[in-house]
XYZ file of C-alpha atoms in Angstrom:
240
model
C 12.396 4.960 18.094
C 14.266 1.731 18.758
C 11.258 -0.304 17.648
C 11.602 1.259 14.197
C 15.185 0.029 13.838
C 14.290 -3.593 13.148
C 14.786 -4.819 9.597
C 11.533 -5.327 7.716
C 12.803 -8.432 5.981
C 15.827 -9.996 7.635
C 14.957 -10.657 11.310
C 14.215 -14.221 12.347
C 10.916 -13.215 13.955
C 9.822 -11.471 10.778
C 10.528 -14.480 8.575
C 8.848 -16.882 10.975
C 5.609 -14.918 11.222
C 5.469 -12.965 7.963
C 7.146 -15.361 5.518
C 10.053 -14.697 3.185
C 9.905 -11.216 1.641
C 9.183 -10.898 -2.069
C 10.412 -7.294 -2.190
C 13.768 -7.398 -0.421
C 15.080 -4.116 -1.839
C 11.891 -2.248 -0.970
C 11.884 -3.709 2.547
C 15.510 -2.685 3.075
C 14.881 0.863 1.847
C 11.825 1.370 4.038
C 13.588 -0.220 7.024
C 16.440 2.259 6.565
C 14.053 5.209 6.458
C 12.394 3.991 9.663
C 15.713 3.340 11.404
C 17.069 6.776 10.485
C 13.888 8.572 11.618
C 13.106 9.729 8.067
C 9.508 8.568 8.493
C 7.383 11.104 10.381
C 5.362 10.212 13.451
C 2.082 8.479 12.756
C 0.416 5.383 11.365
C 1.264 3.116 8.441
C -1.258 2.390 5.684
C -0.938 -0.757 3.526
C -3.418 -0.492 0.638
C -3.956 -3.720 -1.287
C -2.567 -5.693 1.642
C -3.446 -9.054 0.068
C -2.135 -11.761 2.441
C -0.847 -9.158 4.885
C 2.797 -10.197 4.852
C 4.050 -6.668 4.149
C 1.732 -5.336 6.854
C 3.183 -7.926 9.204
C 6.729 -6.726 8.522
C 5.692 -3.125 9.077
C 4.050 -4.118 12.367
C 7.178 -5.859 13.649
C 9.490 -3.084 12.509
C 7.366 -0.350 14.082
C 5.575 -1.820 17.080
C 4.736 1.640 18.358
C 2.788 2.498 15.199
C -0.660 1.371 14.080
C -0.595 -0.472 10.749
C -3.872 -0.335 8.788
C -3.980 -3.274 6.343
C -6.748 -2.598 3.812
C -7.921 -5.257 1.358
C -11.123 -5.733 -0.693
C -11.333 -9.523 -0.200
C -13.068 -10.725 2.947
C -11.097 -13.989 2.970
C -7.841 -12.040 3.007
C -9.016 -9.836 5.885
C -10.194 -12.874 7.869
C -6.897 -14.661 7.226
C -4.887 -11.640 8.424
C -6.924 -11.415 11.622
C -6.219 -15.071 12.375
C -2.596 -15.289 11.265
C -1.453 -12.018 12.839
C -3.566 -12.050 15.996
C -0.349 -11.715 18.023
C 0.291 -8.268 16.510
C -2.065 -5.838 18.250
C -0.833 -2.881 16.169
C -1.864 -4.576 12.900
C -5.452 -3.626 12.073
C -6.965 -5.438 9.038
C -9.852 -3.687 7.331
C -12.158 -4.701 4.488
C -12.240 -2.045 1.771
C -10.464 -0.187 -0.976
C -9.128 3.329 -1.526
C -10.037 5.896 -4.147
C -11.142 9.460 -4.787
C -14.875 8.762 -4.400
C -16.636 6.897 -1.610
C -18.758 4.134 -3.118
C -19.600 0.440 -2.935
C -17.852 -1.980 -5.277
C -18.008 -5.753 -5.554
C -15.266 -8.323 -5.840
C -15.548 -10.745 -8.784
C -17.902 -13.657 -8.107
C -15.268 -16.250 -9.027
C -12.585 -14.872 -6.763
C -10.496 -17.319 -4.724
C -7.493 -16.826 -2.476
C -5.364 -18.890 -4.848
C -6.357 -17.191 -8.096
C -7.452 -13.665 -7.251
C -5.610 -11.486 -4.755
C -6.271 -7.857 -4.053
C -3.187 -6.884 -6.052
C -5.020 -8.016 -9.199
C -7.818 -5.547 -8.587
C -7.961 -2.249 -10.398
C -10.741 -0.428 -8.590
C -11.509 1.659 -11.646
C -12.431 -1.443 -13.677
C -14.625 -3.120 -11.075
C -18.359 -3.276 -11.377
C -20.388 -0.624 -9.601
C -23.159 -1.601 -7.243
C -26.343 -2.779 -8.936
C -24.994 -4.850 -11.814
C -25.652 -8.557 -12.273
C -23.490 -11.353 -10.820
C -22.061 -9.246 -8.061
C -19.801 -10.804 -5.461
C -18.700 -9.683 -2.007
C -19.344 -5.925 -1.567
C -16.778 -3.610 -0.051
C -16.553 0.113 0.552
C -14.099 2.379 -1.242
C -12.798 5.074 1.101
C -10.980 8.339 0.605
C -7.784 8.549 2.652
C -8.781 12.092 3.637
C -12.053 10.738 5.052
C -10.310 7.950 6.969
C -7.816 10.255 8.669
C -10.307 13.084 8.997
C -13.202 11.124 10.521
C -12.486 7.457 11.221
C -8.984 7.919 12.652
C -9.037 11.635 13.606
C -6.288 11.338 16.241
C -3.840 9.707 13.811
C -1.463 11.104 11.216
C -0.293 9.249 8.121
C 3.410 8.430 8.347
C 3.893 5.899 5.545
C 1.608 4.555 2.814
C 2.375 1.411 0.822
C 0.008 1.560 -2.165
C -0.293 -1.499 -4.414
C -3.564 -1.087 -6.317
C -2.607 -2.096 -9.863
C -3.083 1.124 -11.764
C -5.439 3.047 -9.488
C -2.653 4.856 -7.620
C -3.555 8.286 -9.005
C -7.182 7.849 -7.957
C -5.991 6.988 -4.430
C -3.740 10.064 -4.330
C -6.579 12.348 -5.419
C -8.499 11.169 -2.377
C -5.531 11.778 -0.089
C -4.347 15.280 -1.035
C -5.197 16.954 2.275
C -3.709 14.131 4.360
C -0.492 14.069 2.354
C -0.132 17.842 2.511
C -0.652 17.864 6.284
C 1.394 14.796 7.254
C 4.079 14.593 4.523
C 4.197 10.783 4.670
C 6.633 8.475 2.912
C 4.844 6.930 -0.090
C 5.656 3.583 -1.702
C 3.998 2.632 -4.996
C 4.436 0.896 -8.350
C 5.097 2.692 -11.641
C 5.331 1.283 -15.183
C 7.187 4.103 -16.993
C 7.772 2.089 -20.175
C 4.585 0.123 -20.774
C 2.080 2.437 -19.049
C 3.638 5.837 -19.688
C 0.252 7.546 -20.055
C -0.575 6.545 -16.490
C 2.923 7.006 -15.071
C 3.396 10.630 -16.153
C 0.357 12.144 -14.388
C 1.052 10.016 -11.311
C 4.632 11.251 -11.000
C 3.514 14.805 -11.735
C 0.895 14.642 -8.971
C 3.483 13.367 -6.506
C 5.882 16.130 -7.473
C 3.128 18.714 -6.989
C 2.629 17.326 -3.487
C 6.298 17.974 -2.785
C 7.518 14.386 -2.998
C 10.660 13.264 -4.825
C 11.157 9.692 -6.065
C 13.818 7.244 -4.940
C 13.593 4.399 -7.434
C 14.659 0.790 -7.447
C 13.838 -2.190 -9.680
C 11.679 -4.946 -8.256
C 13.262 -8.271 -9.207
C 12.147 -10.970 -6.779
C 9.399 -13.326 -7.988
C 9.000 -11.523 -11.299
C 9.913 -12.633 -14.775
C 12.972 -10.833 -16.094
C 11.068 -9.017 -18.839
C 8.433 -7.690 -16.441
C 11.042 -6.716 -13.858
C 12.738 -4.543 -16.464
C 9.500 -2.611 -16.986
C 8.255 -2.275 -13.425
C 9.665 0.282 -11.020
C 8.988 0.504 -7.312
C 9.131 4.126 -6.222
C 9.548 5.388 -2.674
C 8.599 9.064 -2.479
C 9.866 11.221 0.364
C 8.881 14.851 0.867
C 11.704 17.025 -0.442
C 11.962 18.870 2.871
C 13.075 15.609 4.514
C 16.812 14.909 4.000
C 17.500 11.438 2.600
C-alpha cells in the first residue's frame, strides 16, 4: 500500500510529531520491508513502547494498519494518548507481554525521567502480593490478545524491546507467529548474554524466521554498541 511507503525516520511529518529517531538503521530497514510489501497484512505490535516515538513512526508509515503500543508505565501510556491523539491508528495500552497471564507491579520509585519501560525485565519484577508495590499492570500472552481481544486482526510486525524477556514473549506468541508469519524486530546480546541469545535465536529459527542483523549505534556508548545487535527476523518463505 502507498501508505506503507513512507520512511519511518526521514519524513518531515515524522520528525515533527515523533522526534528524531534513535534507531535510524532499524527504521530504514523496517521502512524498506513495508515499502516493498515484505510485511504481511495485519497490525503492528510495539512491546515496551516507552515514550511511543517508534509507535508514532509506525503509525505514520502505515496509516492503514493498527499500531498497538504496549507499555507497563501508566504515565507513558497517558503521555502517548495525549501526544499522539492525532493518530487514530495508534492504540496505547497499559500492560506487558509474556508467556503467562499475571499481574505485576512497576517499581514504586519509577519516574518518566529515570525509569522507562525499556529498563523493565518482566521476569525480575515483583509478583502481586509483595510489599511496596507500585502501579499494577497485566501481563498478556500475544496468543490471547490476537485470539480473544483482537480476534479480527492478524499480527504483521512486532517490535519487541523488553530487556531480556524476549524469549518469554515468544513462548506466549507461538500460535500467532505460526499463523501470521509476522516480521519480528528484537534485541540480542550475542557476546555478553550468550546464554540468553542462543535459545532465543533457536526458538526464532524453529518458528521459521531468519535473522537480518545490524548494529545499533545511535545514542549508545561505543563499547555497548559493539555488543548489542538489533535483529529483524523475516519468515524464510518471504523473499528479502
